[in-house]
CSV table of C-alpha atoms in Angstrom, one decimal:
chain,number,residue,atom,x,y,z
A,25,MET,CA,151.0,36.1,7.2
A,26,ASN,CA,151.8,34.7,3.3
A,27,ASN,CA,154.7,33.2,5.5
A,28,TYR,CA,152.6,31.1,8.1
A,29,SER,CA,153.0,27.2,7.8
A,30,PHE,CA,149.9,25.1,7.1
A,31,ILE,CA,150.2,24.3,10.7
A,32,GLN,CA,150.4,28.1,11.6
A,33,GLN,CA,147.4,28.8,9.5
A,34,ILE,CA,145.4,25.6,11.6
A,35,LEU,CA,146.1,27.3,14.8
A,36,HIS,CA,145.4,30.9,14.0
A,37,ARG,CA,141.9,29.9,12.4
A,38,THR,CA,141.4,27.6,15.9
A,39,VAL,CA,141.8,30.3,18.0
A,40,LEU,CA,140.8,33.7,15.8
A,41,SER,CA,137.7,32.3,14.3
A,42,SER,CA,135.7,31.7,17.3
A,43,LYS,CA,134.7,34.0,19.7
A,44,LEU,CA,133.9,31.1,22.0
A,45,ILE,CA,137.5,29.8,22.2
A,46,ARG,CA,138.8,33.6,22.6
A,47,GLU,CA,136.7,34.2,25.3
A,48,ILE,CA,137.9,30.8,27.0
A,49,MET,CA,141.5,32.0,26.3
A,50,PHE,CA,140.8,35.1,28.0
A,51,ASP,CA,139.1,33.7,31.5
A,52,PHE,CA,142.4,31.3,31.3
A,53,GLU,CA,144.6,34.4,31.2
A,54,LYS,CA,142.8,36.1,33.5
A,55,SER,CA,142.8,33.0,36.2
A,56,LEU,CA,146.0,32.2,35.9
A,57,PHE,CA,147.6,35.7,35.6
A,58,SER,CA,145.7,38.5,37.5
A,59,ASP,CA,146.7,40.0,40.6
A,60,ASP,CA,144.1,41.2,43.0
A,61,GLU,CA,145.6,44.4,42.8
A,62,GLU,CA,146.5,45.6,39.5
A,63,SER,CA,148.9,48.6,39.9
A,64,PHE,CA,149.8,50.4,36.5
A,65,ASP,CA,149.7,54.3,35.4
A,66,ASP,CA,146.9,55.2,33.2
A,67,LYS,CA,148.3,57.8,31.1
A,68,HIS,CA,148.1,55.4,28.1
A,69,VAL,CA,148.7,56.5,24.7
A,70,PHE,CA,146.1,55.5,21.8
A,71,VAL,CA,147.2,56.1,18.3
A,72,ALA,CA,143.9,56.5,16.2
A,73,GLY,CA,142.6,57.7,12.7
A,74,LEU,CA,141.8,57.1,9.3
A,75,ALA,CA,144.1,54.2,7.7
A,76,ARG,CA,147.3,55.8,6.1
A,77,SER,CA,147.8,58.5,8.1
A,78,GLY,CA,151.4,57.7,9.3
A,79,SER,CA,150.0,56.1,12.2
A,80,THR,CA,152.2,52.8,12.2
A,81,ILE,CA,155.2,54.4,11.8
A,82,LEU,CA,153.9,56.8,14.5
A,83,LEU,CA,153.6,53.9,16.6
A,84,ASN,CA,157.1,52.4,16.0
A,85,THR,CA,158.8,55.5,16.6
A,86,ILE,CA,156.8,55.9,20.0
A,87,TYR,CA,157.2,52.0,20.7
A,88,GLN,CA,161.3,52.3,20.5
A,89,SER,CA,161.3,54.5,23.3
A,90,ASN,CA,161.1,51.2,25.5
A,91,GLN,CA,159.1,52.4,28.3
A,92,PHE,CA,155.6,51.3,26.7
A,93,ALA,CA,153.9,47.6,26.5
A,94,SER,CA,151.6,46.8,23.0
A,95,LEU,CA,150.5,43.9,21.4
A,96,THR,CA,153.2,42.6,18.9
A,97,TYR,CA,153.5,40.0,16.0
A,98,GLU,CA,154.7,37.4,18.6
A,99,ASP,CA,151.5,37.5,20.5
A,100,MET,CA,149.4,35.8,17.7
A,101,PRO,CA,147.6,34.2,18.1
A,102,PHE,CA,146.7,34.4,21.7
A,103,ILE,CA,146.1,37.9,21.5
A,104,LEU,CA,143.8,37.6,24.5
A,105,ALA,CA,145.9,35.4,26.7
A,106,PRO,CA,149.6,36.9,26.0
A,107,ASN,CA,150.9,35.9,29.6
A,108,LEU,CA,149.8,32.1,28.8
A,109,TRP,CA,151.0,32.2,25.4
A,110,SER,CA,154.6,33.5,26.6
A,111,LYS,CA,155.0,30.6,28.9
A,112,ILE,CA,153.8,27.9,26.4
A,113,SER,CA,155.4,29.2,23.0
A,114,PHE,CA,157.9,26.9,21.3
A,115,ASN,CA,159.1,29.8,19.1
A,116,LYS,CA,161.2,31.7,21.2
A,117,SER,CA,163.5,33.1,18.5
A,118,HIS,CA,162.7,36.5,16.5
A,119,SER,CA,162.1,36.8,13.0
A,120,ASN,CA,164.1,39.2,10.6
A,121,GLN,CA,162.5,42.5,9.5
A,122,LYS,CA,160.6,41.8,6.2
A,123,GLU,CA,158.2,44.5,4.4
A,124,ARG,CA,154.7,44.3,5.3
A,125,MET,CA,152.1,43.5,2.8
A,126,HIS,CA,151.3,47.1,2.3
A,127,GLY,CA,154.4,47.5,0.2
A,128,ASP,CA,154.7,51.3,1.9
A,129,GLY,CA,158.6,50.3,2.8
A,130,LEU,CA,157.7,49.4,6.6
A,131,SER,CA,159.5,46.8,7.7
A,132,ILE,CA,158.2,44.3,10.7
A,133,SER,CA,159.3,41.2,12.8
A,134,THR,CA,157.9,39.0,15.6
A,135,LYS,CA,158.7,41.9,17.9
A,136,SER,CA,156.7,44.8,16.0
A,137,PRO,CA,153.5,46.5,17.9
A,138,GLU,CA,150.6,45.9,15.6
A,139,ALA,CA,147.0,46.8,16.0
A,140,PHE,CA,145.7,43.5,17.1
A,141,GLU,CA,143.6,45.4,20.1
A,142,GLU,CA,140.4,44.6,17.7
A,143,VAL,CA,140.8,41.0,18.6
A,144,TYR,CA,139.2,42.3,22.1
A,145,TRP,CA,136.9,44.6,20.5
A,146,LYS,CA,135.4,41.9,18.3
A,147,THR,CA,134.9,39.3,21.0
A,148,PHE,CA,133.6,41.8,23.9
A,149,GLY,CA,132.9,45.3,22.2
A,150,ASP,CA,129.0,44.0,22.1
A,151,ASP,CA,129.0,43.1,25.9
A,152,LEU,CA,127.9,46.4,27.5
A,153,ILE,CA,128.1,45.0,30.8
A,154,ASN,CA,131.7,44.1,30.9
A,155,ARG,CA,133.4,45.8,28.2
A,156,LYS,CA,134.7,48.3,30.8
A,157,LYS,CA,135.8,46.3,33.1
A,158,PHE,CA,137.3,43.6,31.1
A,159,PHE,CA,139.5,46.2,28.9
A,160,LEU,CA,141.1,47.4,31.8
A,161,LYS,CA,142.0,43.8,32.7
A,162,PHE,CA,143.3,43.3,29.2
A,163,ILE,CA,145.4,45.6,29.3
A,164,ALA,CA,146.7,45.1,33.1
A,165,LEU,CA,147.6,41.6,31.4
A,166,ILE,CA,149.1,43.0,28.5
A,167,LEU,CA,151.1,45.4,30.9
A,168,LYS,CA,152.2,42.3,33.2
A,169,LYS,CA,153.4,40.2,30.3
A,170,ASN,CA,155.8,42.8,29.2
A,171,LYS,CA,156.8,44.4,33.0
A,172,LYS,CA,156.0,48.0,31.8
A,173,LEU,CA,153.5,50.3,33.2
A,174,ARG,CA,152.0,52.1,30.3
A,175,TYR,CA,150.2,50.8,27.5
A,176,LEU,CA,150.7,51.9,23.8
A,177,SER,CA,147.9,51.1,21.2
A,178,LYS,CA,147.7,51.8,17.6
A,179,ASN,CA,144.3,50.9,16.5
A,180,ASN,CA,142.3,52.8,13.6
A,181,GLN,CA,139.1,51.6,14.2
A,182,ASN,CA,139.5,53.3,17.7
A,183,ILE,CA,138.2,56.2,16.0
A,184,ARG,CA,134.7,54.4,16.3
A,185,ARG,CA,135.2,54.7,20.3
A,186,ILE,CA,136.9,57.3,21.1
A,187,SER,CA,134.1,58.7,23.5
A,188,LEU,CA,134.5,54.9,25.4
A,189,ILE,CA,138.4,55.3,25.7
A,190,SER,CA,138.4,58.6,27.5
A,191,GLU,CA,136.0,57.5,29.7
A,192,ILE,CA,137.5,54.4,31.0
A,193,PHE,CA,141.5,56.0,30.7
A,194,PRO,CA,140.4,59.4,31.5
A,195,ASN,CA,144.3,60.3,31.7
A,196,SER,CA,145.1,58.9,28.5
A,197,ILE,CA,146.4,60.7,25.5
A,198,ILE,CA,145.1,60.0,22.1
A,199,LEU,CA,147.1,61.1,19.1
A,200,ILE,CA,144.9,61.3,15.6
A,201,PRO,CA,147.3,61.2,12.9
A,202,PHE,CA,146.0,63.2,9.8
A,203,ARG,CA,147.7,63.6,6.0
A,204,ASP,CA,146.5,65.9,3.0
A,205,PRO,CA,143.5,64.2,1.7
A,206,ARG,CA,144.3,63.9,-1.5
A,207,GLN,CA,148.0,61.6,-0.4
A,208,GLN,CA,145.4,59.8,2.1
A,209,ALA,CA,142.6,59.0,0.2
A,210,LEU,CA,144.8,58.0,-2.7
A,211,SER,CA,146.8,56.0,-0.8
A,212,LEU,CA,143.5,53.9,0.9
A,213,LEU,CA,142.4,53.5,-2.9
A,214,ASN,CA,145.6,52.2,-4.0
A,215,GLN,CA,145.3,49.6,-0.7
A,216,HIS,CA,141.8,48.6,-1.5
A,217,ILE,CA,142.8,47.5,-4.9
A,218,LYS,CA,146.1,45.9,-3.8
A,219,PHE,CA,144.3,43.9,-1.0
A,220,SER,CA,141.4,43.2,-2.5
A,221,LYS,CA,143.3,41.6,-5.4
A,222,LYS,CA,145.7,39.7,-2.8
A,223,GLN,CA,142.6,38.2,-1.0
A,224,ASN,CA,140.9,37.2,-4.2
A,225,LYS,CA,143.8,34.6,-4.3
A,226,ASP,CA,144.6,33.6,-0.9
A,227,THR,CA,141.7,32.8,1.3
A,228,PHE,CA,143.8,32.8,4.5
A,229,THR,CA,144.9,36.1,4.0
A,230,ARG,CA,141.5,37.4,3.7
A,231,ASN,CA,140.5,35.5,6.9
A,232,TYR,CA,143.3,36.5,8.7
A,233,MET,CA,142.2,40.2,8.1
A,234,LYS,CA,138.9,39.1,9.4
A,235,TRP,CA,140.0,37.5,12.3
A,236,ILE,CA,142.0,40.7,13.4
A,237,GLY,CA,139.3,43.4,12.1
A,238,HIS,CA,141.4,44.6,9.5
A,239,SER,CA,138.3,45.9,7.7
A,240,GLU,CA,140.0,49.4,6.3
A,241,PHE,CA,140.2,48.2,2.8
A,242,GLY,CA,140.2,44.9,1.0
A,243,LEU,CA,137.2,42.6,0.1
A,244,ASP,CA,135.8,42.9,3.6
A,245,TYR,CA,135.8,47.0,3.8
A,246,LYS,CA,133.4,48.3,6.2
A,247,LYS,CA,132.8,52.1,5.9
A,248,ILE,CA,133.2,54.0,8.4
A,249,HIS,CA,130.4,56.3,7.7
A,250,SER,CA,128.0,54.4,5.6
A,251,SER,CA,124.9,56.5,5.8
A,252,ASN,CA,123.7,59.5,3.6
A,253,ILE,CA,127.2,59.1,1.5
A,254,LYS,CA,127.2,60.5,-1.7
A,255,TYR,CA,129.9,58.2,-3.5
A,256,LEU,CA,129.6,54.7,-3.0
A,257,ASN,CA,131.9,53.8,-5.6
A,258,GLU,CA,135.0,52.2,-3.9
A,259,LEU,CA,137.3,52.0,-6.9
A,260,GLU,CA,137.3,56.1,-7.2
A,261,LEU,CA,138.8,58.5,-5.3
A,262,ASN,CA,136.0,60.6,-4.2
A,263,HIS,CA,134.4,57.8,-2.6
A,264,TRP,CA,138.0,57.9,0.1
A,265,LEU,CA,137.7,61.7,0.0
A,266,GLU,CA,134.2,61.6,1.4
A,267,GLN,CA,135.4,59.1,4.0
A,268,TRP,CA,138.2,61.5,4.9
A,269,TYR,CA,135.8,64.2,5.3
A,270,LEU,CA,133.2,62.5,7.4
A,271,THR,CA,135.8,61.0,9.4
A,272,TYR,CA,137.7,63.6,10.9
A,273,LYS,CA,134.8,66.3,10.4
A,274,THR,CA,133.6,64.2,13.2
A,275,ILE,CA,136.6,63.9,15.4
A,276,LEU,CA,137.0,67.7,15.2
A,277,GLU,CA,133.7,67.7,16.8
A,278,LEU,CA,134.4,65.2,19.4
A,279,SER,CA,137.8,67.1,20.7
A,280,GLU,CA,135.7,70.0,21.4
A,281,LYS,CA,134.4,67.8,24.3
A,282,TYR,CA,137.7,65.8,25.0
A,283,THR,CA,140.9,67.9,25.7
A,284,GLU,CA,142.8,64.5,25.8
A,285,ILE,CA,142.6,64.4,21.7
A,286,TYR,CA,145.7,65.6,19.7
A,287,PHE,CA,145.8,66.1,16.3
A,288,ILE,CA,149.1,65.3,14.4
A,289,GLU,CA,149.4,66.6,10.8
A,290,TYR,CA,151.8,64.1,9.1
A,291,GLU,CA,153.4,66.5,6.7
A,292,SER,CA,154.5,68.9,9.6
A,293,LEU,CA,156.0,65.7,11.6
A,294,CYS,CA,158.0,64.5,9.1
A,295,GLY,CA,159.1,68.1,7.9
A,296,ASN,CA,159.8,70.2,11.0
A,297,PRO,CA,161.7,68.3,13.7
A,298,ASN,CA,160.3,70.4,16.4
A,299,VAL,CA,156.9,68.7,16.3
A,300,TRP,CA,158.4,65.2,17.2
A,301,SER,CA,160.4,67.3,19.7
A,302,ASN,CA,157.0,68.6,21.4
A,303,ILE,CA,155.0,65.1,21.1
A,304,LYS,CA,158.2,63.4,22.7
A,305,LYS,CA,157.3,66.2,26.0
A,306,LEU,CA,153.7,65.5,25.5
A,307,LEU,CA,154.1,61.4,26.2
A,308,ASN,CA,157.3,62.0,28.4
A,309,ILE,CA,159.3,59.7,26.6
A,310,ASN,CA,163.2,59.7,25.6
A,311,PRO,CA,164.2,63.0,24.8
A,312,ASP,CA,166.7,61.8,22.3
A,313,LEU,CA,164.1,59.4,20.7
A,314,LYS,CA,165.3,60.0,17.0
A,315,HIS,CA,163.2,61.9,14.4
A,316,CYS,CA,162.4,59.3,11.5
A,317,PHE,CA,159.3,60.4,9.9
A,318,LYS,CA,159.7,61.0,5.6
A,319,GLU,CA,156.7,62.1,3.4
A,320,ASN,CA,155.9,60.1,0.6
A,321,LYS,CA,153.9,61.8,-1.9
A,322,LYS,CA,152.4,60.4,-4.9
A,323,ALA,CA,151.0,62.0,-8.3
A,324,ILE,CA,147.4,62.1,-7.8
A,325,ASN,CA,146.1,61.0,-11.7
A,326,GLN,CA,142.4,60.1,-10.6
A,327,VAL,CA,139.8,62.2,-11.1
A,328,TYR,CA,138.0,63.6,-8.4
A,329,ASP,CA,135.1,66.1,-7.7
A,330,ASP,CA,135.6,69.8,-6.6
A,331,GLU,CA,132.7,69.7,-4.3
A,332,ILE,CA,134.1,66.7,-1.9
A,333,LEU,CA,137.7,68.3,-2.3
A,334,ASP,CA,136.7,71.6,-1.2
A,335,LYS,CA,135.0,70.0,2.0
A,336,CYS,CA,138.0,68.1,2.8
A,337,ASP,CA,140.1,71.1,2.5
A,338,GLU,CA,138.1,72.9,4.8
A,339,VAL,CA,138.5,70.4,7.5
A,340,PHE,CA,142.2,69.9,6.9
A,341,GLY,CA,142.6,73.3,7.3
A,342,SER,CA,140.9,73.4,10.8
A,343,LEU,CA,142.9,70.2,11.4
A,344,SER,CA,145.9,72.0,10.8
A,345,PHE,CA,145.7,74.7,12.9
A,346,LYS,CA,144.8,72.7,15.9
A,347,SER,CA,147.7,70.2,15.1
A,348,PHE,CA,149.7,69.8,18.3
A,349,GLY,CA,153.6,70.6,18.1
A,350,LYS,CA,153.9,73.0,15.4
């Protein structure tokens, strides 16, 4: 986003900042590219979880199987009109790989999949009458553009709507990656500080993240759990540990109801190749797809309360016990 020209920034603002424009673009897309009978395999894959869990590298690796359609950077800013944009876009070249703003070593290009699905939910999520029907149509349009039968999503915000996704796609597979709470909370804290500083200096970066619904950290951070929380200071590790605890405790409880939820322990995914082999079997993807997961531990220098860490460790133990593929 920091490489966008002035004209590109204006285009993104025009298309993404207005709910009315997004709705109009989706209406155009549906009228021009929807078939009377949509045909696709509904065994789609949704990667969701608290940010900094390894969800992006998991998304990228699954996407390399070439068996899924997903939103990519080349769909920006016309997220709700991917077929129309692919027809009228003048920029058919693909940029070279560049490290993303997170500074975590992950590189992206215009062909990289990303969590732009939240643009749909920002537009139609409150439309209780049409959101399910429109989401089915939206996924069908992405599949049509990419000539695929299965959809792959990575959207951390979907941890708020697991029940809804399970209702819309009962045959879907929902992967919930998680990491050691100390490491994941520290990474969230560091990203929160990093992006807050960046957004203070760059208004477009802040607006861009708001437009795409990226509120996991930064100046416009929205807590997943905001009621009855003890640790309010977002610049302390305790806050992020508490959010980790409340988030994964809630998903653990949901997993008793929804059999399509699979917990993926990132440390095991990195250290045990059998985990990745079992995930490939679960998803029915190329068995030769390479294992490329690496663990990156940081020293924990921040002060934290033993009380919240004990709660996190208890949930982590339950998640680890249920973790798929070990």
